[in-house]
mmCIF file of C-alpha atoms in Angstrom:
data_model
loop_
_atom_site.group_PDB
_atom_site.id
_atom_site.type_symbol
_atom_site.label_atom_id
_atom_site.label_comp_id
_atom_site.label_asym_id
_atom_site.label_seq_id
_atom_site.Cartn_x
_atom_site.Cartn_y
_atom_site.Cartn_z
ATOM 1 C CA MET A 743 -75.966 34.966 5.821
ATOM 2 C CA ASN A 744 -75.943 32.355 8.537
ATOM 3 C CA ALA A 745 -74.592 29.770 6.136
ATOM 4 C CA TYR A 746 -71.805 32.231 5.163
ATOM 5 C CA TYR A 747 -71.035 33.000 8.853
ATOM 6 C CA ASN A 748 -71.044 29.173 9.740
ATOM 7 C CA SER A 749 -68.805 28.557 6.786
ATOM 8 C CA LYS A 750 -66.338 31.194 7.764
ATOM 9 C CA LYS A 751 -66.367 29.842 11.572
ATOM 10 C CA ASN A 752 -65.782 26.296 10.207
ATOM 11 C CA VAL A 753 -62.683 27.495 8.265
ATOM 12 C CA HIS A 754 -61.613 29.420 11.210
ATOM 13 C CA ASP A 755 -62.058 26.490 13.695
ATOM 14 C CA ASN A 756 -60.218 24.167 11.222
ATOM 15 C CA ALA A 757 -57.250 26.488 10.866
ATOM 16 C CA ARG A 758 -57.075 26.777 14.564
ATOM 17 C CA ASN A 759 -57.153 23.003 15.143
ATOM 18 C CA ILE A 760 -54.464 22.518 12.676
ATOM 19 C CA PHE A 761 -52.403 25.118 14.325
ATOM 20 C CA GLU A 762 -53.176 23.565 17.800
ATOM 21 C CA ASN A 763 -52.200 20.185 16.483
ATOM 22 C CA ILE A 764 -48.954 21.532 14.966
ATOM 23 C CA TRP A 765 -48.358 23.239 18.366
ATOM 24 C CA LEU A 766 -49.068 20.044 20.257
ATOM 25 C CA ARG A 767 -46.521 18.118 18.134
ATOM 26 C CA LEU A 768 -43.822 20.871 18.409
ATOM 27 C CA LYS A 769 -44.487 20.799 22.193
ATOM 28 C CA SER A 770 -44.156 17.042 22.309
ATOM 29 C CA PHE A 771 -40.991 17.132 20.244
ATOM 30 C CA PHE A 772 -39.381 19.958 22.424
ATOM 31 C CA CYS A 773 -40.431 17.770 25.550
ATOM 32 C CA PHE A 774 -38.680 14.697 23.925
ATOM 33 C CA LEU A 775 -35.537 16.779 23.327
ATOM 34 C CA LYS A 776 -35.643 18.177 26.850
ATOM 35 C CA GLU A 777 -35.943 14.688 28.317
ATOM 36 C CA SER A 778 -33.365 13.110 26.101
ATOM 37 C CA TYR A 779 -30.924 15.939 25.516
ATOM 38 C CA LYS A 780 -28.074 13.906 27.230
ATOM 39 C CA THR A 781 -28.606 10.982 24.834
ATOM 40 C CA LEU A 782 -28.868 13.273 21.873
ATOM 41 C CA ILE A 783 -25.471 15.227 22.897
ATOM 42 C CA LEU A 784 -23.825 11.822 23.386
ATOM 43 C CA VAL A 785 -24.788 10.463 19.925
ATOM 44 C CA ALA A 786 -23.696 13.888 18.417
ATOM 45 C CA ILE A 787 -20.518 13.621 20.053
ATOM 46 C CA VAL A 788 -19.885 10.084 18.965
ATOM 47 C CA ALA A 789 -20.894 10.791 15.293
ATOM 48 C CA ILE A 790 -18.351 13.748 15.168
ATOM 49 C CA ALA A 791 -15.544 11.778 16.833
ATOM 50 C CA SER A 792 -16.214 8.881 14.367
ATOM 51 C CA VAL A 793 -15.922 11.155 11.581
ATOM 52 C CA GLY A 794 -12.797 12.839 12.854
ATOM 53 C CA ILE A 795 -11.040 9.586 13.594
ATOM 54 C CA THR A 796 -11.969 8.214 10.239
ATOM 55 C CA SER A 797 -10.699 11.211 8.444
ATOM 56 C CA CYS A 798 -7.372 11.080 10.470
ATOM 57 C CA VAL A 799 -6.756 7.404 9.674
ATOM 58 C CA SER A 800 -7.536 7.862 5.953
ATOM 59 C CA ILE A 801 -5.031 10.937 5.757
ATOM 60 C CA MET A 802 -2.380 8.874 7.663
ATOM 61 C CA LEU A 803 -2.788 5.960 5.232
ATOM 62 C CA SER A 804 -2.579 8.005 2.217
ATOM 63 C CA ASP A 805 0.649 9.702 3.530
ATOM 64 C CA PRO A 806 3.740 7.844 2.185
ATOM 65 C CA GLU A 807 5.455 8.432 5.538
ATOM 66 C CA TYR A 808 2.968 5.900 7.212
ATOM 67 C CA ASN A 809 3.265 3.093 4.472
ATOM 68 C CA VAL A 810 5.040 -0.095 5.370
ATOM 69 C CA TYR A 811 8.642 -0.230 3.791
ATOM 70 C CA VAL A 812 11.029 -3.053 3.830
ATOM 71 C CA PRO A 813 14.766 -2.461 3.161
ATOM 72 C CA SER A 814 16.523 -5.106 1.092
ATOM 73 C CA LEU A 815 19.924 -6.253 0.420
ATOM 74 C CA ALA A 816 21.134 -9.050 -1.869
ATOM 75 C CA VAL A 817 24.684 -10.482 -1.717
ATOM 76 C CA ILE A 818 26.136 -11.349 -4.907
ATOM 77 C CA LYS A 819 27.942 -14.790 -5.697
ATOM 78 C CA THR A 820 29.416 -15.275 -9.240
ATOM 79 C CA ILE A 821 30.689 -18.080 -11.628
ATOM 80 C CA GLU A 822 32.416 -16.843 -14.698
ATOM 81 C CA VAL A 823 30.957 -13.423 -14.398
ATOM 82 C CA GLU A 824 31.457 -10.045 -12.511
ATOM 83 C CA LEU A 825 28.993 -7.412 -11.854
ATOM 84 C CA TYR A 826 29.894 -3.656 -12.108
ATOM 85 C CA ASN A 827 28.324 -0.092 -11.367
ATOM 86 C CA SER A 828 29.683 1.144 -14.706
ATOM 87 C CA SER A 829 29.965 0.050 -18.246
ATOM 88 C CA ASN A 830 33.616 0.401 -18.304
ATOM 89 C CA GLY A 831 34.127 -2.586 -15.849
ATOM 90 C CA GLU A 832 34.981 -0.228 -12.888
ATOM 91 C CA ASN A 833 33.566 -0.422 -9.165
ATOM 92 C CA ARG A 834 32.707 -4.086 -8.837
ATOM 93 C CA LEU A 835 29.535 -4.935 -7.080
ATOM 94 C CA GLU A 836 29.456 -7.335 -4.158
ATOM 95 C CA THR A 837 25.743 -6.468 -3.244
ATOM 96 C CA LEU A 838 22.670 -5.181 -4.653
ATOM 97 C CA SER A 839 20.320 -2.803 -2.816
ATOM 98 C CA TRP A 840 16.785 -2.060 -3.980
ATOM 99 C CA ASP A 841 16.498 0.535 -1.015
ATOM 100 C CA GLU A 842 13.262 0.272 0.627
ATOM 101 C CA LEU A 843 10.387 -1.865 -1.018
ATOM 102 C CA GLU A 844 6.704 -0.946 -0.456
ATOM 103 C CA PRO A 845 4.118 -3.826 -0.671
ATOM 104 C CA GLY A 846 2.526 -3.895 -4.137
ATOM 105 C CA LYS A 847 5.238 -2.030 -5.861
ATOM 106 C CA SER A 848 8.226 -2.998 -7.927
ATOM 107 C CA ILE A 849 11.670 -1.472 -7.819
ATOM 108 C CA ASN A 850 14.495 -1.816 -10.426
ATOM 109 C CA THR A 851 18.345 -1.728 -9.996
ATOM 110 C CA SER A 852 20.521 -1.631 -13.002
ATOM 111 C CA PHE A 853 24.171 -2.688 -13.281
ATOM 112 C CA TYR A 854 26.614 -4.223 -15.743
ATOM 113 C CA ILE A 855 27.663 -7.953 -16.094
ATOM 114 C CA LYS A 856 31.082 -8.810 -17.595
ATOM 115 C CA SER A 857 31.915 -12.230 -18.883
ATOM 116 C CA VAL A 858 35.150 -13.559 -17.479
ATOM 117 C CA SER A 859 34.766 -16.880 -19.132
ATOM 118 C CA ASN A 860 37.006 -18.090 -21.931
ATOM 119 C CA PHE A 861 33.899 -19.186 -23.810
ATOM 120 C CA ILE A 862 30.806 -17.637 -25.384
ATOM 121 C CA VAL A 863 28.173 -17.898 -22.605
ATOM 122 C CA THR A 864 24.585 -17.342 -21.537
ATOM 123 C CA LEU A 865 23.544 -16.062 -18.077
ATOM 124 C CA ASN A 866 21.418 -17.396 -15.404
ATOM 125 C CA PHE A 867 20.711 -16.564 -11.879
ATOM 126 C CA HIS A 868 19.086 -18.300 -8.947
ATOM 127 C CA LEU A 869 18.222 -17.353 -5.386
ATOM 128 C CA THR A 870 19.306 -18.797 -1.983
ATOM 129 C CA ASP A 871 19.537 -17.897 1.751
ATOM 130 C CA TRP A 872 16.507 -15.888 2.095
ATOM 131 C CA ASP A 873 16.370 -14.270 5.426
ATOM 132 C CA PRO A 874 13.645 -14.503 6.608
ATOM 133 C CA ILE A 875 12.840 -17.668 4.686
ATOM 134 C CA GLU A 876 9.004 -16.962 4.483
ATOM 135 C CA ILE A 877 9.403 -13.677 2.865
ATOM 136 C CA SER A 878 10.365 -15.393 -0.435
ATOM 137 C CA GLY A 879 6.729 -16.383 -0.847
ATOM 138 C CA TYR A 880 5.859 -12.784 -1.276
ATOM 139 C CA LEU A 881 8.689 -11.428 -3.366
ATOM 140 C CA THR A 882 9.732 -12.093 -6.941
ATOM 141 C CA ILE A 883 13.109 -11.102 -8.563
ATOM 142 C CA SER A 884 13.234 -10.963 -12.310
ATOM 143 C CA TRP A 885 15.693 -9.472 -14.895
ATOM 144 C CA ASP A 886 15.578 -8.115 -18.530
ATOM 145 C CA TYR A 887 18.202 -10.363 -19.768
ATOM 146 C CA ASN A 888 17.036 -12.184 -22.738
ATOM 147 C CA ASN A 889 19.450 -15.075 -23.175
ATOM 148 C CA THR A 890 21.729 -13.138 -25.393
ATOM 149 C CA ARG A 891 25.179 -15.011 -26.055
ATOM 150 C CA ILE A 892 28.018 -13.012 -24.400
ATOM 151 C CA GLU A 893 31.472 -13.005 -25.798
ATOM 152 C CA PRO A 894 34.631 -13.396 -23.473
ATOM 153 C CA GLY A 895 35.256 -10.028 -21.813
ATOM 154 C CA GLU A 896 32.006 -8.439 -23.134
ATOM 155 C CA ILE A 897 29.925 -6.183 -20.618
ATOM 156 C CA ILE A 898 26.175 -5.930 -20.923
ATOM 157 C CA PRO A 899 23.673 -3.733 -19.031
ATOM 158 C CA VAL A 900 21.192 -5.602 -17.013
ATOM 159 C CA THR A 901 18.191 -4.471 -14.795
ATOM 160 C CA MET A 902 16.815 -6.691 -11.995
ATOM 161 C CA THR A 903 13.311 -6.097 -10.638
ATOM 162 C CA LEU A 904 12.192 -6.777 -7.257
ATOM 163 C CA SER A 905 8.483 -7.049 -6.988
ATOM 164 C CA ALA A 906 6.483 -7.369 -3.645
ATOM 165 C CA SER A 907 3.010 -8.753 -3.172
ATOM 166 C CA SER A 908 0.124 -6.340 -2.413
ATOM 167 C CA SER A 909 -1.747 -9.140 -0.481
ATOM 168 C CA ASP A 910 -3.168 -8.423 3.014
ATOM 169 C CA ASP A 911 -1.267 -11.692 3.948
ATOM 170 C CA PHE A 912 2.028 -9.963 3.081
ATOM 171 C CA ILE A 913 1.147 -6.964 5.012
ATOM 172 C CA ASP A 914 0.064 -8.974 7.939
ATOM 173 C CA TYR A 915 3.355 -11.130 7.837
ATOM 174 C CA LEU A 916 5.409 -7.954 7.929
ATOM 175 C CA VAL A 917 3.537 -6.386 10.816
ATOM 176 C CA GLU A 918 3.155 -9.503 12.845
ATOM 177 C CA ASN A 919 6.728 -10.566 12.529
ATOM 178 C CA GLU A 920 8.156 -7.123 12.818
ATOM 179 C CA ILE A 921 10.064 -7.616 9.719
ATOM 180 C CA THR A 922 12.476 -4.579 9.164
ATOM 181 C CA ARG A 923 14.534 -5.873 6.336
ATOM 182 C CA PHE A 924 15.306 -8.870 4.317
ATOM 183 C CA ASP A 925 18.431 -10.442 2.688
ATOM 184 C CA VAL A 926 18.805 -12.842 -0.191
ATOM 185 C CA VAL A 927 21.900 -14.357 -2.016
ATOM 186 C CA ILE A 928 21.718 -14.083 -5.835
ATOM 187 C CA HIS A 929 24.049 -16.430 -7.752
ATOM 188 C CA PHE A 930 24.999 -15.193 -11.326
ATOM 189 C CA ILE A 931 26.271 -18.080 -13.439
ATOM 190 C CA ALA A 932 27.751 -18.122 -16.966
ATOM 191 C CA SER A 933 27.283 -21.288 -18.804
ATOM 192 C CA ASN A 934 28.044 -22.268 -22.367
#
């Protein structure tokens, strides 16, 4: 019976030692919290503020209202052709506008070209007078004209595409130089 009693006492003592050990560790943890509560509160505030600020910035950057846009205008100069808004040769164009261009995007503008040459011609275009000059390194202008020969007086539809670089260098250039618009002269030339 003594062996049973001693065994039961050992189990009881072991359980008591375990609970005392847990209690001492909890007591130590609560003492640590009591001594460092200011630091812990500061860490919690910084963590919450960081998450909040990061979330706000993320929402702002995903909102189109906060994106970088650049208005554009192209002055038109022509040789042996005229540009129009309509297929019947009315409303002659002196400028092209792509409205606002966003980095990394492309914008189309459509119009009609009429040959005023006395010969069957093909069309070409080239760009000059970029303002600011450096922006030309970040933009490309192309068209869907496929070198079809055009009869005198013929009117054809054309779409020009303005594409902007999505590079960080382009965005940095726009922001650092406070670019709010750009201009370019497009020369449309008929040749036979």
